[in-house]
Amino acid sequence: MPTITLPDGSTRSFDGATTPYEIAQSISEGLAACAIGARINGELTDVTTPITDDAELKIVTARKGEKKSDPDALMLIRHSCAHVMAEAIQRIHPNAKLVYGPALDTGFYYDILFDDGSPLSSDEFEAIESEMKAIIKEDRPFVKYELPCDEGLQKLTKEGSKFKIDNAERAIQNGSSTLSWYVTGNPNEHWEDLCKGPHVPSTGAIGAFKLQTIASSYWHGDSDSDRLTRVYGIAFVHKKQLKSHLKLLEEAKKRDHRIIGKKLGLFHIDEMVGQGLLLWTPNGAIVRQELQNFIAEQLRRQQYSQVFTPHIGKLDLYRTSGHYPFYQDSQYPPLIDPDQLHALAKDGCSCGDLANMMKDGEIEGYLLKPMNCPHHIRIFANGQHSYRDLPIRLAEFGTVYRWEQSGEISGMTRVRGFTQDDAHIFCTEDQVEGEIIGCLELVNIIFDTLGMHDFTVRIGLRDADSDKYVGDADNWDKAESACRTAAGTLGVPWIEEQGEAAFYGPKIDFIVNDVIGRPWQLGTIQVDYNLPERFNLSYIGKDGNQHRPVMIHRAPFGSMERFIGVLIEHFAGAFPTWLAPEQVRVLAISEKSNDYADTVHQTLLNKDIRASVDKSDERIQAKIRNAAEMKIPWIIVVGPRDAEGNNVSVRMRGILEDLGAVSLDTFADAISAEIKSRGNEPALKTCFPDVKLPEVT
RNA sequence: GCCACCGUAGCUCAGUGGUAGAGCGCACCCUUGGUAAGGGUGAGGUCACGGGUUCAACUCCCGUCGGCGGCUCCA
């Protein structure tokens, strides 16, 4: 007599074993018709999964008209669509070996091995899609059958797919008592796949789908293992959702910083200079400089001391810090001391010998710095420090170089040379918490000013069972609790991850997503017990004895490159006035107004506004369009009418029409105030108090 | 680093085994126009680079470099 509790709290009793489908039917035929799955006691299941005991039940539905579908419904549909796709692919490529095909938040994929020398190409998408459509049209049921593990393994062994055998073995290892298959139709007649499920009741429940891209992956993510072909797709309850999703993706692509960066002339990556080595072009340099000025201002307020250090340092420095040779694979090779190089050449040293010497660290020379900390440490170590001097906060926009894997390099977000908004704080154990809070305050101010509220905070804690960590347990506990307390001051949700700490201390990371939904770690705050030890740092305490300071590494925005890359996408290139490379463009109505346009231009320049003037012989319509395309926040149009009254006619980015005329001085002062206040005193409000900003930019 | 795909004018892209095209941009000319593309003319390309096949390669094959999408990695 199972009693079923529904999400609204109501209960229903049944005489014997039942299923979510039967329960849905008992509620209404309409509900049953759109039921595609269920959650039984929180677990996602088929609609046909038997219920024998009391349970909490949620019926997962997919209705054609709904605007937004239940995430559970999408998971079911996508997972089922992966099956349909696999069946379609195997119809076309009978020898394709299926590996693994899960649903994702963003769609689904299936990993497939084509070992008969006929790799899949996206040219075949159309053919696959039409097979899939046929399967969906047939509306064949997803039928589950189970076998005992040994019997199931026997069956798989007979079929001979090591991938499926592996999947089954993993399932058994994870505690499955049986193995299950899903047949798309009638057992022994139609296509089947080893699968834990759950699935939609029948293929017809897959409302709309599209194959997206073809990529590659490794079996088990192991680069020495089989290379698989991964086909990505997306599926929805109905066509309309698919259409709007595809449109969203298209819009997102337009925000891609690589596209906007080119169009707005923000940066350039040159084949001749090198992969992953970013050239900041004049417009991008302005954005970076403004942002650095802003950060530097905050650092001064927080009593940081700015330092400058060179881009290279002796290998010994990095031997002491441990960066060399531990991280050799991700560093540019050392610059060998010229004298030693000549001597080695004279001795007939081969390239192989040299490579081995480098590997063993037996050479003299310099390293392009992979981190700024060793230099900053040597600044601290130069001289004696009293506890009264602490904390000492050394800040630098320090450029570092790392040999990132060639396949990883992309746009501004993954590069080989980048400038961190770096600082190292040397403090006492008791000061750690306050210093972390200070770092987070800075993060808050800057994210807030930029309107970036969509980020995740992750605290990396140590794994209590591991002995890979340096520093004593008490200090770790203190530092970890300091991270928690500090994170609590941010006012955004944060997650804790055990075992994610660096070996030398706990950390706080900030993660944002780019337009394509890829997560990027921006900044990080890390407590470090290791380097002070390695460099034997000390300060004189109240007791007159030497004590070891604690170090905090913090680069709240990570690198200027990645941060601005993300920022370009955040603003879709439409930077707020204070950051915009070109803040105002003055358009002369005709040649007759060129002189006045020059006057206006000069007035703006005198107020430190980044303005330009367009005196080309285009019509005003074209000039406006050109300026708008460049996402310039303010366009002012000047003609004889304006010249007469010493006015300017104003257009603001984001508002489609002409706002009307305002006096030149009023405008210039208002823009100037907006820039100086970094957007806190909007010029629109000053010049046109009645105009309201549209909600969406 | 690995796999798939791609590389044609400054940009976006079309194209073919017989030495190349469009739109935008650029230059010049006409136009002097009050709020999101006025008109005309012209200049620009060793078709990424290096080999090979061929009577002939931008096109086919191999390699290198670079891009893109993944996988793996990111102190």
PDB file of C-alpha atoms (C1' of nucleotides) in Angstrom, chain B residues 26-73:
ATOM      1  C1'   C B  26      40.867  52.767 -48.287  1.00  0.00           C
ATOM      2  C1'   A B  27      42.269  56.844 -52.200  1.00  0.00           C
ATOM      3  C1'   C B  28      40.382  60.423 -55.571  1.00  0.00           C
ATOM      4  C1'   C B  29      36.115  63.016 -57.778  1.00  0.00           C
ATOM      5  C1'   C B  30      30.969  64.642 -57.500  1.00  0.00           C
ATOM      6  C1'   U B  31      27.685  65.775 -53.522  1.00  0.00           C
ATOM      7  C1'   U B  32      27.365  70.377 -48.463  1.00  0.00           C
ATOM      8  C1'   G B  33      23.480  67.007 -46.802  1.00  0.00           C
ATOM      9  C1'   G B  34      20.118  68.172 -39.224  1.00  0.00           C
ATOM     10  C1'   U B  35      20.285  62.315 -36.787  1.00  0.00           C
ATOM     11  C1'   A B  36      21.935  54.546 -38.063  1.00  0.00           C
ATOM     12  C1'   A B  37      25.015  53.267 -44.981  1.00  0.00           C
ATOM     13  C1'   G B  38      24.363  59.594 -51.046  1.00  0.00           C
ATOM     14  C1'   G B  39      26.747  58.574 -56.025  1.00  0.00           C
ATOM     15  C1'   G B  40      30.991  57.604 -59.277  1.00  0.00           C
ATOM     16  C1'   U B  41      36.037  56.143 -60.385  1.00  0.00           C
ATOM     17  C1'   G B  42      40.362  53.702 -58.798  1.00  0.00           C
ATOM     18  C1'   A B  43      44.269  51.246 -56.115  1.00  0.00           C
ATOM     19  C1'   G B  44      44.989  46.655 -53.278  1.00  0.00           C
ATOM     20  C1'   G B  45      46.171  39.469 -53.538  1.00  0.00           C
ATOM     21  C1'   U B  46      53.369  34.823 -54.861  1.00  0.00           C
ATOM     22  C1'   C B  47      45.302  32.533 -52.925  1.00  0.00           C
ATOM     23  C1'   A B  48      49.641  31.359 -44.964  1.00  0.00           C
ATOM     24  C1'   C B  49      54.733  29.240 -45.827  1.00  0.00           C
ATOM     25  C1'   G B  50      57.956  25.086 -47.775  1.00  0.00           C
ATOM     26  C1'   G B  51      58.204  20.677 -50.533  1.00  0.00           C
ATOM     27  C1'   G B  52      55.910  16.893 -53.896  1.00  0.00           C
ATOM     28  C1'   U B  53      52.470  14.988 -58.002  1.00  0.00           C
ATOM     29  C1'   U B  54      51.226  17.193 -62.942  1.00  0.00           C
ATOM     30  C1'   C B  55      52.300  19.767 -69.478  1.00  0.00           C
ATOM     31  C1'   A B  56      49.909  22.993 -65.815  1.00  0.00           C
ATOM     32  C1'   A B  57      48.536  23.620 -58.512  1.00  0.00           C
ATOM     33  C1'   C B  58      45.123  28.796 -55.236  1.00  0.00           C
ATOM     34  C1'   U B  59      42.745  23.926 -56.238  1.00  0.00           C
ATOM     35  C1'   C B  60      45.417  17.202 -55.259  1.00  0.00           C
ATOM     36  C1'   C B  61      49.305  14.964 -51.583  1.00  0.00           C
ATOM     37  C1'   C B  62      53.049  15.700 -47.466  1.00  0.00           C
ATOM     38  C1'   G B  63      55.302  18.941 -43.906  1.00  0.00           C
ATOM     39  C1'   U B  64      55.621  23.683 -41.130  1.00  0.00           C
ATOM     40  C1'   C B  65      53.269  27.938 -39.079  1.00  0.00           C
ATOM     41  C1'   G B  66      48.726  30.086 -37.535  1.00  0.00           C
ATOM     42  C1'   G B  67      43.334  30.031 -36.353  1.00  0.00           C
ATOM     43  C1'   C B  68      38.981  27.495 -34.538  1.00  0.00           C
ATOM     44  C1'   G B  69      36.157  23.515 -31.735  1.00  0.00           C
ATOM     45  C1'   G B  70      37.053  19.852 -28.263  1.00  0.00           C
ATOM     46  C1'   C B  71      40.272  16.633 -25.019  1.00  0.00           C
ATOM     47  C1'   U B  72      44.295  17.012 -21.611  1.00  0.00           C
ATOM     48  C1'   C B  73      46.837  20.869 -18.713  1.00  0.00           C
TER      49        C B  73
END
